mmCIF file of C-alpha atoms in Angstrom:
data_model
loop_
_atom_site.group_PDB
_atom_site.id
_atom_site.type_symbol
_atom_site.label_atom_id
_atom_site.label_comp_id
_atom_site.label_asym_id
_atom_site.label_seq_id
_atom_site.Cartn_x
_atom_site.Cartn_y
_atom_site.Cartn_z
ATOM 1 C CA UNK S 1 0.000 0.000 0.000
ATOM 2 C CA UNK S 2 1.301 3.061 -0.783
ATOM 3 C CA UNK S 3 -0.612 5.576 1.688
ATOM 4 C CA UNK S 4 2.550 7.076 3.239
ATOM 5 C CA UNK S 5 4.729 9.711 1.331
ATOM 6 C CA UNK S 6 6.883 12.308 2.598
ATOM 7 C CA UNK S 7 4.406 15.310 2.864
ATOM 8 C CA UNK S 8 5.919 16.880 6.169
ATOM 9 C CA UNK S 9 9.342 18.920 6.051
ATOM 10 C CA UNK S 10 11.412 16.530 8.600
ATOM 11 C CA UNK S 11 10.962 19.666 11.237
ATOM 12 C CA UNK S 12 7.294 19.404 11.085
ATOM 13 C CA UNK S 13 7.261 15.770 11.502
ATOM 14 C CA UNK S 14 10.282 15.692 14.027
ATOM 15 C CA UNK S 15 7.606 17.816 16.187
ATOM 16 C CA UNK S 16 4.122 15.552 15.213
ATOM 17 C CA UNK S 17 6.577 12.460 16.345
ATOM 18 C CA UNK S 18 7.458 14.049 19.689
ATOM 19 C CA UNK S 19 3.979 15.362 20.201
ATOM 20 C CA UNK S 20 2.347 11.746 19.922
ATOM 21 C CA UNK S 21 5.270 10.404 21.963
ATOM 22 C CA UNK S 22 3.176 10.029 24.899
ATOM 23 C CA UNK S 23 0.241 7.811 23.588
ATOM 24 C CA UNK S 24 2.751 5.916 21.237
ATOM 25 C CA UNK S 25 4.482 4.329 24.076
ATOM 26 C CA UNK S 26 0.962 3.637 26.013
ATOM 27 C CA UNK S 27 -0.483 1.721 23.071
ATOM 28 C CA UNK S 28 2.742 -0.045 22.260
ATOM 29 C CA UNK S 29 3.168 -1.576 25.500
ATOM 30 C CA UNK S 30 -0.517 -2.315 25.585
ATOM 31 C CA UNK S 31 -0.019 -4.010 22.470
ATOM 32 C CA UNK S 32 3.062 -5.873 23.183
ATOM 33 C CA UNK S 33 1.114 -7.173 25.978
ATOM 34 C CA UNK S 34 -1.676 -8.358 23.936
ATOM 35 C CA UNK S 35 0.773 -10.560 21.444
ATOM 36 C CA UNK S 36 2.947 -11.796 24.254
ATOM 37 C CA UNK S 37 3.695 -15.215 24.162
ATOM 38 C CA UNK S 38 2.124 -15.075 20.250
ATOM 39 C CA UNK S 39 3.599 -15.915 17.153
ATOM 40 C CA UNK S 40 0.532 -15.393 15.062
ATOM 41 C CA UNK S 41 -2.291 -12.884 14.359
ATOM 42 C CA UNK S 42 -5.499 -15.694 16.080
ATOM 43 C CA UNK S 43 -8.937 -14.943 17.607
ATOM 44 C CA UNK S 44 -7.151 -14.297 20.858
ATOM 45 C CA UNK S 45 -4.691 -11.511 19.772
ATOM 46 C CA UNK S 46 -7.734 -9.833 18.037
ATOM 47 C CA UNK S 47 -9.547 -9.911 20.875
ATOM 48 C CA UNK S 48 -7.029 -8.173 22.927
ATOM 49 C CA UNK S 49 -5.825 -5.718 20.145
ATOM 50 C CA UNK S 50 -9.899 -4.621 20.225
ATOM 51 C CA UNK S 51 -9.445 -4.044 23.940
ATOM 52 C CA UNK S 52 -6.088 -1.707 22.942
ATOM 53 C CA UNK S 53 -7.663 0.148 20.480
ATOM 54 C CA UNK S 54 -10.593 0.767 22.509
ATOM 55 C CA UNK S 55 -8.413 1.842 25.869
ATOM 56 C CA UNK S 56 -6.493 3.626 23.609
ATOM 57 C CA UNK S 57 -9.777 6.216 22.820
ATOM 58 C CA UNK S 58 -9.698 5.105 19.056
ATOM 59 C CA UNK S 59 -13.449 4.592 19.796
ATOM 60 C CA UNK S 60 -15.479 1.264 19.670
ATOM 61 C CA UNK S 61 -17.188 1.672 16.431
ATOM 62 C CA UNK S 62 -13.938 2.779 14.613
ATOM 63 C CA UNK S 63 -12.090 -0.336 16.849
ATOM 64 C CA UNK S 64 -14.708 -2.833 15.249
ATOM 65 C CA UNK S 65 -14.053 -1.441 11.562
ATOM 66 C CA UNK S 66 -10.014 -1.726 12.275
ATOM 67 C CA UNK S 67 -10.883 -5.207 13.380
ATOM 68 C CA UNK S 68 -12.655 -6.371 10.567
ATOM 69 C CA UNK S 69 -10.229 -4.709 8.062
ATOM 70 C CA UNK S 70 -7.103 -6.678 10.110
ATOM 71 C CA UNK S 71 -9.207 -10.088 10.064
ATOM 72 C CA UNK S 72 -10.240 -10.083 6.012
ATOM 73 C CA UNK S 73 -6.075 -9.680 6.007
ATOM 74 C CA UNK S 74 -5.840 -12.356 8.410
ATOM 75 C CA UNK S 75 -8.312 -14.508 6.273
ATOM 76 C CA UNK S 76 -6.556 -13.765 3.044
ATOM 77 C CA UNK S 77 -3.056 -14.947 4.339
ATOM 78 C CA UNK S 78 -2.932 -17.924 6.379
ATOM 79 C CA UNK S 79 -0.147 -17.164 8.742
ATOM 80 C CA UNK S 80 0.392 -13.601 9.736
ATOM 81 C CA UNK S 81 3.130 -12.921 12.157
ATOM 82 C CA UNK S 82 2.589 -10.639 15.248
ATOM 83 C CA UNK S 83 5.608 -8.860 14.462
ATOM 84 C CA UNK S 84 4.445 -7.823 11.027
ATOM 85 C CA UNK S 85 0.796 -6.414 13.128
ATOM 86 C CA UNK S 86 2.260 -2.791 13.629
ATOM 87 C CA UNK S 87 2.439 -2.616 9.950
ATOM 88 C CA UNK S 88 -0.831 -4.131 9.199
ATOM 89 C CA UNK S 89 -2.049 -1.603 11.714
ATOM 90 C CA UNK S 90 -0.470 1.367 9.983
ATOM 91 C CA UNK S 91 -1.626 0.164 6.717
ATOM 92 C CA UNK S 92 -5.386 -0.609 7.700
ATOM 93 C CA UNK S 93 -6.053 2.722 9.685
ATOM 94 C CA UNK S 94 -4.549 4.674 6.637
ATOM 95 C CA UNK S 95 -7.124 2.596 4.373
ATOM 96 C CA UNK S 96 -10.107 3.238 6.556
ATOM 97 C CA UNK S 97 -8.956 7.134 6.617
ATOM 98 C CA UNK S 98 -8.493 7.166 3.056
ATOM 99 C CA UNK S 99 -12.205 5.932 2.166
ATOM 100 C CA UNK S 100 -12.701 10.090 2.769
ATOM 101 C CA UNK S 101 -10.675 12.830 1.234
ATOM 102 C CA UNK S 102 -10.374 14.448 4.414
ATOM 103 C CA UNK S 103 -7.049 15.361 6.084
ATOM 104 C CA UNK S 104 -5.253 15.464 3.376
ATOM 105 C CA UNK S 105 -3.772 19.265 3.879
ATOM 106 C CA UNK S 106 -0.512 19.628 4.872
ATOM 107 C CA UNK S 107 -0.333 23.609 4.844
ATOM 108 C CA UNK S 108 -2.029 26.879 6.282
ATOM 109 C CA UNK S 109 -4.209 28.063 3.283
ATOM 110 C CA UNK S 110 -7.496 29.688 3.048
ATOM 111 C CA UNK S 111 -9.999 28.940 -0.089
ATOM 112 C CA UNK S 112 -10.219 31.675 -2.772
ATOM 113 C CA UNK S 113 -13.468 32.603 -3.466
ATOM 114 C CA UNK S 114 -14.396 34.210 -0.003
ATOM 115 C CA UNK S 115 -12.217 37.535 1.090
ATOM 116 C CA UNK S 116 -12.425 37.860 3.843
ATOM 117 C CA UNK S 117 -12.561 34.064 4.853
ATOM 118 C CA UNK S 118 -14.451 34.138 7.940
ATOM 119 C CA UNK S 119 -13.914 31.250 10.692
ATOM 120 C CA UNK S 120 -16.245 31.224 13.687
ATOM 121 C CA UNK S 121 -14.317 29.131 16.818
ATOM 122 C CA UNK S 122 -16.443 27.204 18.682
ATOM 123 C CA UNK S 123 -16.037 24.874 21.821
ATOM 124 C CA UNK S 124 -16.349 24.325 25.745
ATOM 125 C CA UNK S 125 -14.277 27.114 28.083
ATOM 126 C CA UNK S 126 -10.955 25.369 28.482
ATOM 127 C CA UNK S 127 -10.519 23.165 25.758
ATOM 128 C CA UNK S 128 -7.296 25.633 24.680
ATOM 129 C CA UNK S 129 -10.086 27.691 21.922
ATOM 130 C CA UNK S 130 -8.197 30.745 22.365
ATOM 131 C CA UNK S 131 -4.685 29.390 22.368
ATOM 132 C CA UNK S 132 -5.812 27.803 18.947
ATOM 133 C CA UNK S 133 -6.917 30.829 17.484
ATOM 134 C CA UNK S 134 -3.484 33.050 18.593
ATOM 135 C CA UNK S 135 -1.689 29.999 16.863
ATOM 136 C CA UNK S 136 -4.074 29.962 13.793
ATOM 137 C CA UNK S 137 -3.843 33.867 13.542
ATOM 138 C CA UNK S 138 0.509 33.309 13.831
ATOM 139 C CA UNK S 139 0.745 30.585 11.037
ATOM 140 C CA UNK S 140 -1.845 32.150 8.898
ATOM 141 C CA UNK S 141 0.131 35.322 9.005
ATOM 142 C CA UNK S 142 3.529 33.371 8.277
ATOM 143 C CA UNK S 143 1.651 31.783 5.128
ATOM 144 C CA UNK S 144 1.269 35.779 4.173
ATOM 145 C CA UNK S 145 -2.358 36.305 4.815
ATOM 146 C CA UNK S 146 -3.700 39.476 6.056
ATOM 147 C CA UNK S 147 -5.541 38.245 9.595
ATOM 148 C CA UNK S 148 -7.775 40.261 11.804
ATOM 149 C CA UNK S 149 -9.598 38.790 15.498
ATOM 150 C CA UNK S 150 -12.731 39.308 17.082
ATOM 151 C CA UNK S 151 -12.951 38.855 20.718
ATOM 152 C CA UNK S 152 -16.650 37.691 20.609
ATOM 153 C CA UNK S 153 -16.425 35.716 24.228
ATOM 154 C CA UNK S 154 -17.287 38.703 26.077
ATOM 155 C CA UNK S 155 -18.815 36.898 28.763
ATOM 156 C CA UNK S 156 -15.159 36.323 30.629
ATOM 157 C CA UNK S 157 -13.359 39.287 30.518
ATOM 158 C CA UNK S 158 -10.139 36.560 31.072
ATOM 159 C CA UNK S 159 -11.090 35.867 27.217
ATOM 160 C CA UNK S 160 -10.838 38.881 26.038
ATOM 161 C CA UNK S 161 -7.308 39.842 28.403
ATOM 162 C CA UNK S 162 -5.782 36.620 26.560
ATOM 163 C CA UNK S 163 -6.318 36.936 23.189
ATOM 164 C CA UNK S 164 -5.115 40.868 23.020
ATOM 165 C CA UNK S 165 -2.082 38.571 24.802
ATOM 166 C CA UNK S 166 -1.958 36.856 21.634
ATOM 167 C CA UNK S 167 -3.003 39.222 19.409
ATOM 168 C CA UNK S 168 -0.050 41.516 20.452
ATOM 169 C CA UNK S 169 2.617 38.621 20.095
ATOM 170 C CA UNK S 170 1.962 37.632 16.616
ATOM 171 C CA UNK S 171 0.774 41.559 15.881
ATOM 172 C CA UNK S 172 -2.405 41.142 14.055
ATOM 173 C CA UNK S 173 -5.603 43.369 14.957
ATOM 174 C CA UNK S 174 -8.082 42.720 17.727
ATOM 175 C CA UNK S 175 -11.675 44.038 17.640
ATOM 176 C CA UNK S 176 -13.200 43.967 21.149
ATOM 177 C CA UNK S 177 -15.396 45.530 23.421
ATOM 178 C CA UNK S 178 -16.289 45.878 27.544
ATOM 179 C CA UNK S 179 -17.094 42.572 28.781
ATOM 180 C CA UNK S 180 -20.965 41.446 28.938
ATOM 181 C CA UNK S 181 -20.928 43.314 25.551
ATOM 182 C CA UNK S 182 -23.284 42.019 23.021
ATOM 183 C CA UNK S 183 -21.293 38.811 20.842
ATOM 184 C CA UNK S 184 -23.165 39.623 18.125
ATOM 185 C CA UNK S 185 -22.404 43.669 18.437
ATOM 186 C CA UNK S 186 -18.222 42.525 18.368
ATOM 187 C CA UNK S 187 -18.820 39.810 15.602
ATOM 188 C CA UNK S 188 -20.545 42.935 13.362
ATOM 189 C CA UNK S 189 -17.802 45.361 14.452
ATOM 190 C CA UNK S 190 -15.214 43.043 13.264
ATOM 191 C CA UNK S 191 -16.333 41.999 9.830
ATOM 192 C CA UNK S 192 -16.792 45.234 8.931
ATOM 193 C CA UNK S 193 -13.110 46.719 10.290
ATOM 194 C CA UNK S 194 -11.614 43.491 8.434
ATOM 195 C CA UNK S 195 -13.504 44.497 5.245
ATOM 196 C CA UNK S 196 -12.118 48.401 5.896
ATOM 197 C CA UNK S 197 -8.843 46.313 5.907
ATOM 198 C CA UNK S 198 -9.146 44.727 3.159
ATOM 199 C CA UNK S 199 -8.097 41.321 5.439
ATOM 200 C CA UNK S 200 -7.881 37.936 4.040
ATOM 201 C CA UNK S 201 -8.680 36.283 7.326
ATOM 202 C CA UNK S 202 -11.247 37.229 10.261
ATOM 203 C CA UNK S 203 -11.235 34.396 13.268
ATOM 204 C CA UNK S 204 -14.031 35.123 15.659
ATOM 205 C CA UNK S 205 -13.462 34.018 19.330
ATOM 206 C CA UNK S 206 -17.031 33.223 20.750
ATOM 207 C CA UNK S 207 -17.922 32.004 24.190
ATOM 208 C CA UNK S 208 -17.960 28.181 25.933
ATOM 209 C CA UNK S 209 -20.297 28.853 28.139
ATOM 210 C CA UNK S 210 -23.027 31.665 29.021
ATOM 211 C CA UNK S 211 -23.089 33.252 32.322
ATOM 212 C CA UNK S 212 -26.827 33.556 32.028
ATOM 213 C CA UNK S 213 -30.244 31.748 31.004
ATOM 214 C CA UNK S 214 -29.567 32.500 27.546
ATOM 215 C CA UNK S 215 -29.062 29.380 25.343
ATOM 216 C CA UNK S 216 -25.723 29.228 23.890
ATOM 217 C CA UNK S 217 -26.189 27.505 20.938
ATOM 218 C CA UNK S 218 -29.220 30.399 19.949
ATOM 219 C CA UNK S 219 -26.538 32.746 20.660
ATOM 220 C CA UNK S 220 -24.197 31.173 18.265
ATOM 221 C CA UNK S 221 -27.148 31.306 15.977
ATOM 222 C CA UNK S 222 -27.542 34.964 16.326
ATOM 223 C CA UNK S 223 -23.716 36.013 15.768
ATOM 224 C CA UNK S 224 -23.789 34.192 12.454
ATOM 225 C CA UNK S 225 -27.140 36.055 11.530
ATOM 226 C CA UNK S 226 -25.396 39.610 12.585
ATOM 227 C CA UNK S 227 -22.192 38.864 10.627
ATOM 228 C CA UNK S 228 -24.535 37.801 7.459
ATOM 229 C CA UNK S 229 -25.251 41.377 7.231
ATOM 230 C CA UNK S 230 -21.681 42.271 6.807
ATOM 231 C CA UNK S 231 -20.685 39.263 4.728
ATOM 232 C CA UNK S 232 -23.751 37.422 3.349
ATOM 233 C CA UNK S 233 -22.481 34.083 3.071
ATOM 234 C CA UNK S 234 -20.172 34.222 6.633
ATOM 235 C CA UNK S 235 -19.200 32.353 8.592
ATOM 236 C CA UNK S 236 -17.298 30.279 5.945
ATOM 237 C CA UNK S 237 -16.090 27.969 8.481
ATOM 238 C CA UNK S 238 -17.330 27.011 11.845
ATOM 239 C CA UNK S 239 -14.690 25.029 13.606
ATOM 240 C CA UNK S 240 -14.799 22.955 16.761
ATOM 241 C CA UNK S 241 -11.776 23.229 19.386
ATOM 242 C CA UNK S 242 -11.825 19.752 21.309
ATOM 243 C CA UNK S 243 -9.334 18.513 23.718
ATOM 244 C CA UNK S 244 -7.644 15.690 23.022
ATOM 245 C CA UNK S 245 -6.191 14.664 26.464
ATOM 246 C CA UNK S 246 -10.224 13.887 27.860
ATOM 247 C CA UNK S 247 -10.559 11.293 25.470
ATOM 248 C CA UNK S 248 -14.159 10.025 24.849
ATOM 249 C CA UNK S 249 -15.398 13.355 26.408
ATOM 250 C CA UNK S 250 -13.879 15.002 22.877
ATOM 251 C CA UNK S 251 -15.853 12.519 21.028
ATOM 252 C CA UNK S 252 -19.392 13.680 23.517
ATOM 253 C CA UNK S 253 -18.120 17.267 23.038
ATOM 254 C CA UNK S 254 -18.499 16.736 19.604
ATOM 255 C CA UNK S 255 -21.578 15.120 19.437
ATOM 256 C CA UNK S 256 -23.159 18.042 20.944
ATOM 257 C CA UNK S 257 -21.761 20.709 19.135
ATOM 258 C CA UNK S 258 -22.128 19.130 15.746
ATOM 259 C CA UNK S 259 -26.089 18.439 16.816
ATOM 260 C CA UNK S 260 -26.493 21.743 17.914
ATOM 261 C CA UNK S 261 -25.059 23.858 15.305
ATOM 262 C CA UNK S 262 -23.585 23.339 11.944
ATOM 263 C CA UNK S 263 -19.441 22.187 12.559
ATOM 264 C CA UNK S 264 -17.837 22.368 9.118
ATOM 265 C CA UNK S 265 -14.093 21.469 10.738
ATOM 266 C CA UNK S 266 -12.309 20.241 13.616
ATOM 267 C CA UNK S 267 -8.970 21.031 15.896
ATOM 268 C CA UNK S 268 -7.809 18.704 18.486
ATOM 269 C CA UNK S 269 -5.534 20.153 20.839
ATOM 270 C CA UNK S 270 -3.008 19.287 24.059
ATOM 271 C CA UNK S 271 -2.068 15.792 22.332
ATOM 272 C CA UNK S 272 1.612 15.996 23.205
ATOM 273 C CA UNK S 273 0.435 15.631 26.921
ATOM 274 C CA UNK S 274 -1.882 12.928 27.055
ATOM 275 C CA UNK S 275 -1.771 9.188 26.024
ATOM 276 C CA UNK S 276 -5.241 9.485 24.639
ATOM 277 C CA UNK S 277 -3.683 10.547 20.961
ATOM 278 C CA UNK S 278 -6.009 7.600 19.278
ATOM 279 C CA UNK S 279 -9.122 9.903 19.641
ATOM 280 C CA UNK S 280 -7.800 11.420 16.822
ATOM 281 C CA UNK S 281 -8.248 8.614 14.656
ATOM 282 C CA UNK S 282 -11.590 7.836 15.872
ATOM 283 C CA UNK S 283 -12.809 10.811 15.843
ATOM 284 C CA UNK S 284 -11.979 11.346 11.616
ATOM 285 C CA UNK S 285 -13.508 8.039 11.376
ATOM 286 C CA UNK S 286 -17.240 8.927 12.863
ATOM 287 C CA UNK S 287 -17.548 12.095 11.973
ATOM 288 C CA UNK S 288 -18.344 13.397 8.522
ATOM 289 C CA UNK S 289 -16.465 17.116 9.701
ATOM 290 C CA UNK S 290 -12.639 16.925 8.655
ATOM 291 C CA UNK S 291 -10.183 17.270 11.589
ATOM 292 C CA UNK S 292 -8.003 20.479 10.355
ATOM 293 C CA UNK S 293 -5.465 20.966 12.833
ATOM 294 C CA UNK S 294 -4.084 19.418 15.759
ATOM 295 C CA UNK S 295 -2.006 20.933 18.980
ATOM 296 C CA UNK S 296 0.712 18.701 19.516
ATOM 297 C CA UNK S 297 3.120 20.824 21.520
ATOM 298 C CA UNK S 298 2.941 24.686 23.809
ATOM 299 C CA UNK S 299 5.212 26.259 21.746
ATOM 300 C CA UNK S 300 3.609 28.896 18.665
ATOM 301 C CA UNK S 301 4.535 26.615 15.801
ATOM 302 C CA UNK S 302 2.774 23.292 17.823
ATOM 303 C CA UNK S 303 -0.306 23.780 15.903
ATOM 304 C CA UNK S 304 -0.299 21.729 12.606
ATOM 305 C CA UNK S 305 -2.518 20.988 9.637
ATOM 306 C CA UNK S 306 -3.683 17.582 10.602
ATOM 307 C CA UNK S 307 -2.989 15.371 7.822
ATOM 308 C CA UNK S 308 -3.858 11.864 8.488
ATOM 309 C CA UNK S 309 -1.231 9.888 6.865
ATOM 310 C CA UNK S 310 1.819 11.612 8.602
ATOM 311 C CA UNK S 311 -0.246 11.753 11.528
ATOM 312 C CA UNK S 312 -0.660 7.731 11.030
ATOM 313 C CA UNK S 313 2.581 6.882 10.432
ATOM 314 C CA UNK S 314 3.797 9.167 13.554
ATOM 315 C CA UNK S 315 1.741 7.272 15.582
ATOM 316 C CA UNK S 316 2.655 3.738 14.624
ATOM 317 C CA UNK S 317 6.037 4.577 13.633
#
């Protein structure tokens, strides 16, 4: 199979390799527990690579359709060796992955077509949403985008105080207001200033949680019907900060948020301290949003495109 081609500079993938480091060496010596004592891929070492891939947050359904992929090999050729399983592995999850084009990217680019390109960031209060955004806004100003910020979470004035943090390190504009302003009022404010600006990218912070009785998800709703009158078709992209280190909660979290309003991409973040990396793969196997980038690191360059192949053979290297 020929999945796995250099797509990474060695940099990038010298930083993806130490940011899975952590659930790498959890699976592996789950697995090498499962095969000990085993020559041969049997019933029993698939039924205790299942129990792996499910303790290792890859998700049941996603575990089941790994399994069934691994035993059609083990059908087909009478004698597979446990020490050849790794690369089965490898080879199988890249198949399933590939049956979508998703996660395929392997750079910071925006779609032509849309200027400004409008994201909306969605997601729970601590899941590392603004973090994301101050590392979106550095790498899409490296690529040589024009990038201006909203600071739409208005209900924590912390919010606000940390992404003018990060809006002054990578020096891109901030549109904000008082705290317990109106979302909507900053969202409108923004759009049009990035349209003054003639920006290429507007990323609009917008709160986790709502200090109130007002519904969040109808106030989502109503900051993408405000910005509509700036930029009719906006948001262009709605994406979904999870965090990878709670596991199965990421997989709820998403759930939710996709059921409640319309989640057109994903980023997983604080992978390089967990051992609960195989979310990752579970998580672009159930849901039909792609997951765009990942946090595998603190530093301002440890956000990367998620593209599932490197991320793969990272994982199972």
């Amino acid at each position: 199979m020929s999945f796995f081609k250099k797509i990474f500079s060695s940099e990038k993938k010298q930083t993806l390799d130490e940011g899975l480091e952590k659930s790498k060496t959890s699976f592996f010596s789950k697995l090498t527990k499962a095969v000990a004592g085993k020559s041969k891929v049997d019933d029993e070492v698939l039924d205790n690579l299942e129990e792996v891939l499910v303790a290792s947050d890859v998700g049941v359904d996603t575990t089941l359709k790994i399994i069934t992929r691994i035993e059609k090999r083990v059908a087909e050729d009478k004698y597979l060796g446990t020490d050849e399983l790794n690369r089965i592995l490898r080879e199988e999850i890249a198949g399933l992955l590939s049956e979508t084009n998703l996660g395929e990217a392997s750079e910071f680019v925006i779609p032509s077509g849309s200027k400004p390109h409008v994201i909306m960031v969605v997601g729970v209060n601590g899941v590392g949403k603004t973090t994301t955004i101050g590392k979106l806004s550095y790498q899409f100003k490296k690529a040589g985008y024009k990038v201006v910020l909203g600071a739409a979470d208005t209900f924590r004035a912390a919010a606000i105080d940390q992404l003018q943090i990060w809006a002054d390190r990578v020096g891109v504009p901030l549109v904000k207001q008082q705290m317990g302003s109106d979302p909507a009022s900053v969202a409108f404010d923004t759009l049009q200033s990035a349209v003054a600006q003639n920006a290429d990218v507007v990323i609009i912070d917008t709160a986790g949680r709502l200090h109130n009785k007002v519904n969040l998800m109808s106030e989502l709703t109503k900051v993408k019907r405000v910005m509509q009158k700036v930029i009719p078709d906006a948001p262009h992209e709605v994406l979904l900060v999870l965090d990878g280190s709670t596991g199965q909660n990421a997989f709820e979290q998403a759930k939710q948020f996709t059921a409640a309003t319309e989640v057109t991409a994903l980023a997983v973040t604080k992978l390089d301290g967990t051992a609960k990396g195989g979310v990752v793969i579970g998580i672009s196997d159930q849901f039909r949003i792609p997951v765009k980038y990942i946090g595998v690191g603190e530093g301002i360059e440890h956000l990367q495109v998620f593209n599932k192949f490197e991320f793969v053979d990272s994982f199972f290297k």
